[in-house]
Amino acid sequence: MSGYRFDRLKILVVDDNQHMRKLVVAILQAFGVVHVHEAADAEHAWAMLRDVNPDVIFLDWQMSGMSGLDFIKLVRKDNNSPNPLVSIIMLTGHTHIDHVRTARDAGANEFLAKPVSVKAVLARLISVIEHPRPFVRTRTYFGPCRRRRPIDEYRGPERRGGESVEIDDTASEKV
Amino acid sequence: MADNRPEIFMPPNLLKAKVGGTVTGLDTAAIKRAESAMATLKEEFSDWLTNDIEHLTATHKAFNNSKNLQNVGYLFRAAHDLKGQATTFEYPLIARAAASLCKLMDALKSHEAIPLPLVDAHVDAIQVIHREKIKDISNRTALTLVEELEGRVTKVLANSVCKNSNV
């Protein structure tokens, strides 16, 4: 047993397909998540953010109205965003590597391809808990570092102190 | 001169602080509970798929009436839902036919270029597989039908690339 207290989490599931919402909600509840909220589109999700203050958002990409990608950009960059750091797991039928990159470049923490499986949902949830990525702010991007490997995996000698660092790595993070 | 270097910082891990625990691989008990919940939902999958296909049929009808950008979007999203969900609902060949339709619609930049007969053929195939309750991914007739659709999409997209490169 992992001993995770999933009952302490608040999760928001955003998908315009009610069946997919019901499926994801059922899986999360079986994991022990008690506080699961649902939104049928990104506009409602945006309106709910301040009241619900979710810890994790499961977000569909293809929705009528505001897309999942635009929602992520709003959450990450808008001055009125209640929590630009919230973990976002992008849920989508897109499976091409270019789509994974696009979701990552918008600021998604994780990518979950449909059809969803129980193991994949749990794996992504554990990933955002156990392997959070540092955040990056550039002129054009704010969100999780788009390099897969978190900096806390660095095993070499410490050359900088403190929690906030600046790196000059324009190859991976375009300014 | 402005400092344009990226700023990188590690936010406090509030999620870990909330849920505690340790990572020891996937929690098999939690997975069993969730799979059991999925099994319970399976009784509803048939109705859910029927609803999704009715939605596809409605968006297809609207698309045939008026091939405008909004209707193209509705049809694409209906097909995209089936691409993502039909396998979960135990109809993998519907997911494959829907994926082929999405590929066709996604790749053609102009919605005017989307060939109506090929769209119709995809929607018909999805309806037939559903009506005949073909859940077996290796069903010869349905598989041949889906492979034929995929082949035609490949040809249409190849021709589209040729036309664009000749412009």
XYZ file of C-alpha atoms in Angstrom:
342
model
C 0.000 0.000 0.000
C 1.203 3.495 -0.799
C -0.680 5.030 2.130
C -1.670 8.064 0.091
C -4.510 10.068 1.618
C -6.317 10.756 -1.644
C -9.350 11.752 0.435
C -7.517 15.018 1.170
C -7.280 15.958 -2.499
C -9.634 18.187 -4.427
C -9.826 17.265 -8.084
C -11.624 19.037 -10.919
C -12.573 16.984 -14.008
C -13.233 19.098 -17.107
C -14.671 17.343 -20.157
C -17.592 18.206 -22.393
C -18.417 14.512 -22.789
C -20.457 13.465 -19.773
C -19.558 9.793 -20.209
C -15.844 10.458 -20.037
C -16.376 12.651 -16.967
C -18.377 9.898 -15.298
C -15.666 7.348 -16.085
C -12.800 9.453 -14.737
C -14.805 10.440 -11.661
C -15.629 6.756 -10.929
C -11.951 5.812 -11.186
C -10.853 8.676 -8.926
C -13.525 7.856 -6.347
C -12.389 4.230 -6.327
C -8.882 5.495 -5.496
C -10.391 7.219 -2.465
C -10.755 10.750 -3.815
C -13.767 12.247 -2.076
C -13.771 15.806 -3.349
C -14.289 15.447 -7.104
C -15.843 18.356 -8.961
C -16.998 18.381 -12.575
C -17.208 21.016 -15.279
C -18.734 20.457 -18.710
C -16.621 23.122 -20.384
C -13.596 25.292 -19.832
C -15.642 28.438 -19.181
C -17.393 26.786 -16.231
C -14.110 25.335 -15.026
C -12.564 28.811 -15.023
C -15.536 30.133 -13.044
C -15.211 27.248 -10.552
C -11.476 27.595 -9.961
C -11.683 30.195 -7.225
C -14.429 28.412 -5.253
C -13.144 24.866 -5.632
C -9.400 25.607 -5.546
C -8.530 22.160 -6.917
C -5.199 20.467 -6.270
C -5.292 18.638 -9.596
C -7.249 19.235 -12.814
C -8.025 16.474 -15.325
C -8.652 18.440 -18.505
C -9.962 17.376 -21.903
C -8.247 18.949 -24.909
C -11.074 19.013 -27.477
C -14.052 20.911 -26.126
C -16.587 23.216 -27.687
C -15.930 26.826 -26.747
C -12.591 27.319 -25.033
C -10.207 24.433 -25.742
C -8.218 22.657 -23.071
C -5.038 24.255 -24.398
C -6.453 27.772 -24.093
C -7.699 26.952 -20.591
C -4.190 25.929 -19.503
C -2.742 29.164 -20.872
C -5.403 31.121 -18.978
C -4.681 29.293 -15.719
C -0.926 29.718 -16.079
C -0.734 33.292 -17.342
C -3.868 35.288 -16.541
C -3.495 37.847 -13.787
C -6.822 36.715 -12.328
C -5.831 33.060 -12.148
C -6.356 31.806 -8.578
C -3.587 29.215 -8.850
C -1.161 29.341 -11.795
C 0.816 26.462 -10.258
C -2.047 23.933 -10.129
C -1.236 20.480 -11.524
C -2.955 19.850 -14.844
C -3.267 16.430 -16.456
C -4.266 16.739 -20.107
C -6.729 14.066 -21.148
C -7.047 13.532 -24.882
C -7.699 11.279 -27.827
C -4.728 12.908 -29.558
C -1.842 10.489 -29.443
C 0.748 11.860 -31.862
C 4.022 13.045 -30.348
C 3.389 16.529 -31.794
C 0.240 16.754 -29.687
C 2.161 15.731 -26.573
C 4.636 18.523 -27.295
C 1.838 21.015 -27.888
C 0.207 20.144 -24.556
C 3.558 20.368 -22.805
C 4.281 23.727 -24.450
C 0.928 25.069 -23.256
C 1.849 24.191 -19.663
C 0.342 20.772 -18.942
C 2.067 18.757 -16.222
C 1.123 15.359 -17.592
C -0.484 13.883 -20.702
C -3.030 11.054 -20.500
C -4.039 9.480 -23.814
C -7.488 8.002 -24.280
C -8.669 5.299 -23.990
C -8.053 5.812 -20.292
C -7.036 2.913 -18.119
C -7.158 2.656 -14.356
C -3.387 2.182 -14.169
C -2.670 5.171 -16.398
C -4.880 7.483 -14.307
C -3.180 6.358 -11.088
C 0.274 6.614 -12.643
C -0.310 10.234 -13.743
C -1.740 11.139 -10.338
C 1.285 9.664 -8.570
C 3.580 11.397 -11.048
C 2.295 14.884 -10.196
C 2.596 14.051 -6.488
C 6.001 12.391 -6.481
C 7.747 13.997 -9.442
C 6.712 17.642 -9.616
C 8.670 19.612 -12.158
C 10.180 22.987 -11.484
C 8.378 25.949 -13.008
C 9.824 28.145 -15.709
C 9.047 31.756 -16.468
C 10.164 33.266 -19.762
C 8.778 36.115 -21.830
C 6.531 33.681 -23.719
C 5.940 30.790 -21.319
C 4.982 30.118 -17.739
C 4.502 26.566 -16.572
C 6.231 23.334 -15.659
C 9.733 22.906 -17.013
C 9.388 21.251 -20.398
C 12.430 19.097 -19.954
C 11.221 15.767 -18.679
C 13.900 15.253 -16.042
C 13.261 17.220 -12.831
C 16.190 19.193 -11.485
C 15.940 17.449 -8.126
C 17.213 14.332 -9.867
C 20.559 16.059 -10.377
C 23.185 13.967 -8.683
C 26.286 16.098 -9.259
C 27.944 18.538 -6.881
C 25.826 21.492 -5.675
C 27.120 24.696 -7.152
C 24.199 26.971 -6.317
C 22.380 27.554 -3.071
C 18.737 28.491 -2.368
C 15.501 27.267 -3.886
C 15.315 29.676 -6.797
C 17.875 29.383 -9.548
C 18.358 31.014 -12.888
C 19.833 29.093 -15.749
C 20.917 30.181 -19.150
C 19.535 27.278 -21.137
C 17.954 28.825 -24.171
C 18.205 25.573 -26.089
C 15.442 23.985 -24.048
C 13.511 27.043 -22.919
C 13.191 29.611 -25.670
C 13.160 33.161 -24.401
C 19.634 45.855 -21.079
C 16.762 43.593 -20.005
C 17.594 40.219 -18.482
C 15.903 37.701 -20.784
C 17.150 34.578 -19.110
C 14.480 32.077 -18.014
C 13.711 31.999 -14.316
C 13.354 28.505 -12.879
C 11.994 27.792 -9.435
C 10.691 24.772 -7.544
C 7.326 25.461 -5.875
C 6.733 23.732 -2.529
C 5.219 20.281 -3.046
C 1.814 20.923 -1.487
C 0.323 17.806 -3.076
C 2.813 15.544 -1.339
C 2.284 17.406 1.930
C -1.468 16.798 1.603
C -1.534 13.127 0.659
C 1.579 11.874 2.470
C 2.457 8.256 1.742
C 5.382 6.755 -0.060
C 5.842 5.598 -3.595
C 6.133 1.814 -3.667
C 4.871 1.156 -7.163
C 1.214 1.248 -8.132
C -1.211 0.505 -5.315
C -2.706 -2.837 -6.377
C -5.639 -2.555 -3.951
C -6.583 0.852 -5.375
C -6.275 -0.503 -8.917
C -8.528 -3.465 -8.086
C -11.127 -1.137 -6.559
C -11.075 1.094 -9.626
C -11.259 -1.836 -12.041
C -14.215 -3.146 -10.097
C -15.863 0.281 -10.422
C -15.189 0.158 -14.169
C -16.772 -3.301 -14.360
C -19.898 -1.925 -12.679
C -20.019 0.915 -15.190
C -19.744 -1.543 -18.098
C -23.480 -2.125 -17.877
C -23.904 1.509 -18.911
C -21.275 1.490 -21.674
C -23.740 0.279 -24.296
C -26.098 3.202 -23.627
C -23.196 5.650 -23.515
C -21.887 4.464 -26.873
C -25.380 4.646 -28.364
C -25.623 8.258 -27.168
C -22.217 9.113 -28.618
C -23.114 7.576 -31.989
C -26.456 9.408 -32.040
C -24.483 12.594 -31.421
C -22.116 11.729 -34.283
C -25.101 11.108 -36.554
C -26.633 14.467 -35.643
C -23.377 16.376 -36.213
C -22.901 14.515 -39.508
C -26.374 15.544 -40.636
C -25.667 19.183 -39.762
C -22.319 18.953 -41.576
C -24.034 17.615 -44.711
C -26.589 20.410 -44.575
C -23.962 23.105 -44.231
C -20.229 22.472 -44.410
C -19.312 25.538 -42.383
C -16.469 25.797 -39.894
C -18.742 25.400 -36.865
C -20.330 22.189 -38.160
C -16.922 20.831 -39.142
C -15.818 21.424 -35.548
C -18.885 19.683 -34.098
C -18.420 16.636 -36.332
C -14.693 16.458 -35.602
C -15.250 16.583 -31.834
C -17.966 13.909 -32.003
C -15.606 11.639 -33.963
C -12.758 12.513 -31.612
C -14.838 11.467 -28.589
C -15.483 8.089 -30.223
C -11.810 7.737 -31.103
C -10.937 8.169 -27.453
C -13.781 6.265 -25.815
C -15.089 3.499 -28.064
C -12.296 1.116 -27.041
C -13.235 1.613 -23.398
C -16.827 0.916 -24.416
C -15.603 -2.375 -25.959
C -15.824 -1.365 -29.621
C -12.192 -0.983 -30.747
C -13.022 -0.985 -34.468
C -15.368 1.972 -33.963
C -12.472 3.768 -32.290
C -10.286 2.934 -35.280
C -12.843 4.131 -37.859
C -13.361 7.324 -35.825
C -9.585 7.833 -35.659
C -9.445 7.554 -39.440
C -12.187 10.181 -39.797
C -10.349 12.489 -37.377
C -7.120 12.039 -39.327
C -8.898 13.005 -42.559
C -10.530 16.092 -41.060
C -7.480 17.179 -39.089
C -5.008 16.886 -41.950
C -6.997 18.800 -44.563
C -6.408 22.422 -43.731
C -9.396 23.681 -45.718
C -12.748 22.274 -44.647
C -13.910 22.752 -48.242
C -11.430 20.054 -49.247
C -12.985 17.388 -47.002
C -14.525 14.780 -49.352
C -18.148 14.247 -48.344
C -18.490 10.660 -49.640
C -15.512 9.545 -47.558
C -16.934 11.240 -44.462
C -20.263 9.525 -45.138
C -18.513 6.168 -45.519
C -16.819 6.553 -42.124
C -20.057 7.456 -40.359
C -21.866 4.576 -42.104
C -19.128 2.135 -41.047
C -19.341 3.272 -37.418
C -23.113 2.861 -37.452
C -22.897 -0.613 -39.021
C -20.271 -1.895 -36.575
C -22.430 -0.640 -33.723
C -25.670 -1.984 -35.155
C -24.113 -5.411 -35.730
C -22.550 -5.285 -32.234
C -19.090 -6.134 -33.558
C -16.799 -5.959 -30.535
C -14.176 -8.365 -31.843
C -11.177 -6.416 -33.141
C -10.350 -9.225 -35.562
C -13.821 -9.516 -37.150
C -12.862 -10.036 -40.805
C -15.665 -8.020 -42.446
C -15.441 -5.030 -40.117
C -11.649 -5.047 -40.168
C -11.602 -5.048 -43.976
C -14.056 -2.153 -43.991
C -11.949 -0.101 -41.563
C -8.721 -0.882 -43.426
C -10.361 0.211 -46.680
C -11.358 3.524 -45.081
C -7.864 4.047 -43.693
C -6.382 3.311 -47.121
C -8.664 5.823 -48.803
C -7.788 8.491 -46.260
C -4.095 7.858 -46.884
C -4.662 8.304 -50.637
C -6.704 11.487 -50.217
C -4.077 13.005 -47.949
C -1.262 11.986 -50.298
C -3.087 13.626 -53.228
C -3.684 16.703 -51.116
C 0.058 16.999 -50.388
C 0.837 16.599 -54.116
C -1.671 19.324 -55.071
C -0.286 21.703 -52.458
C 3.300 21.115 -53.526
C 2.342 21.825 -57.179
C 0.794 25.191 -56.323
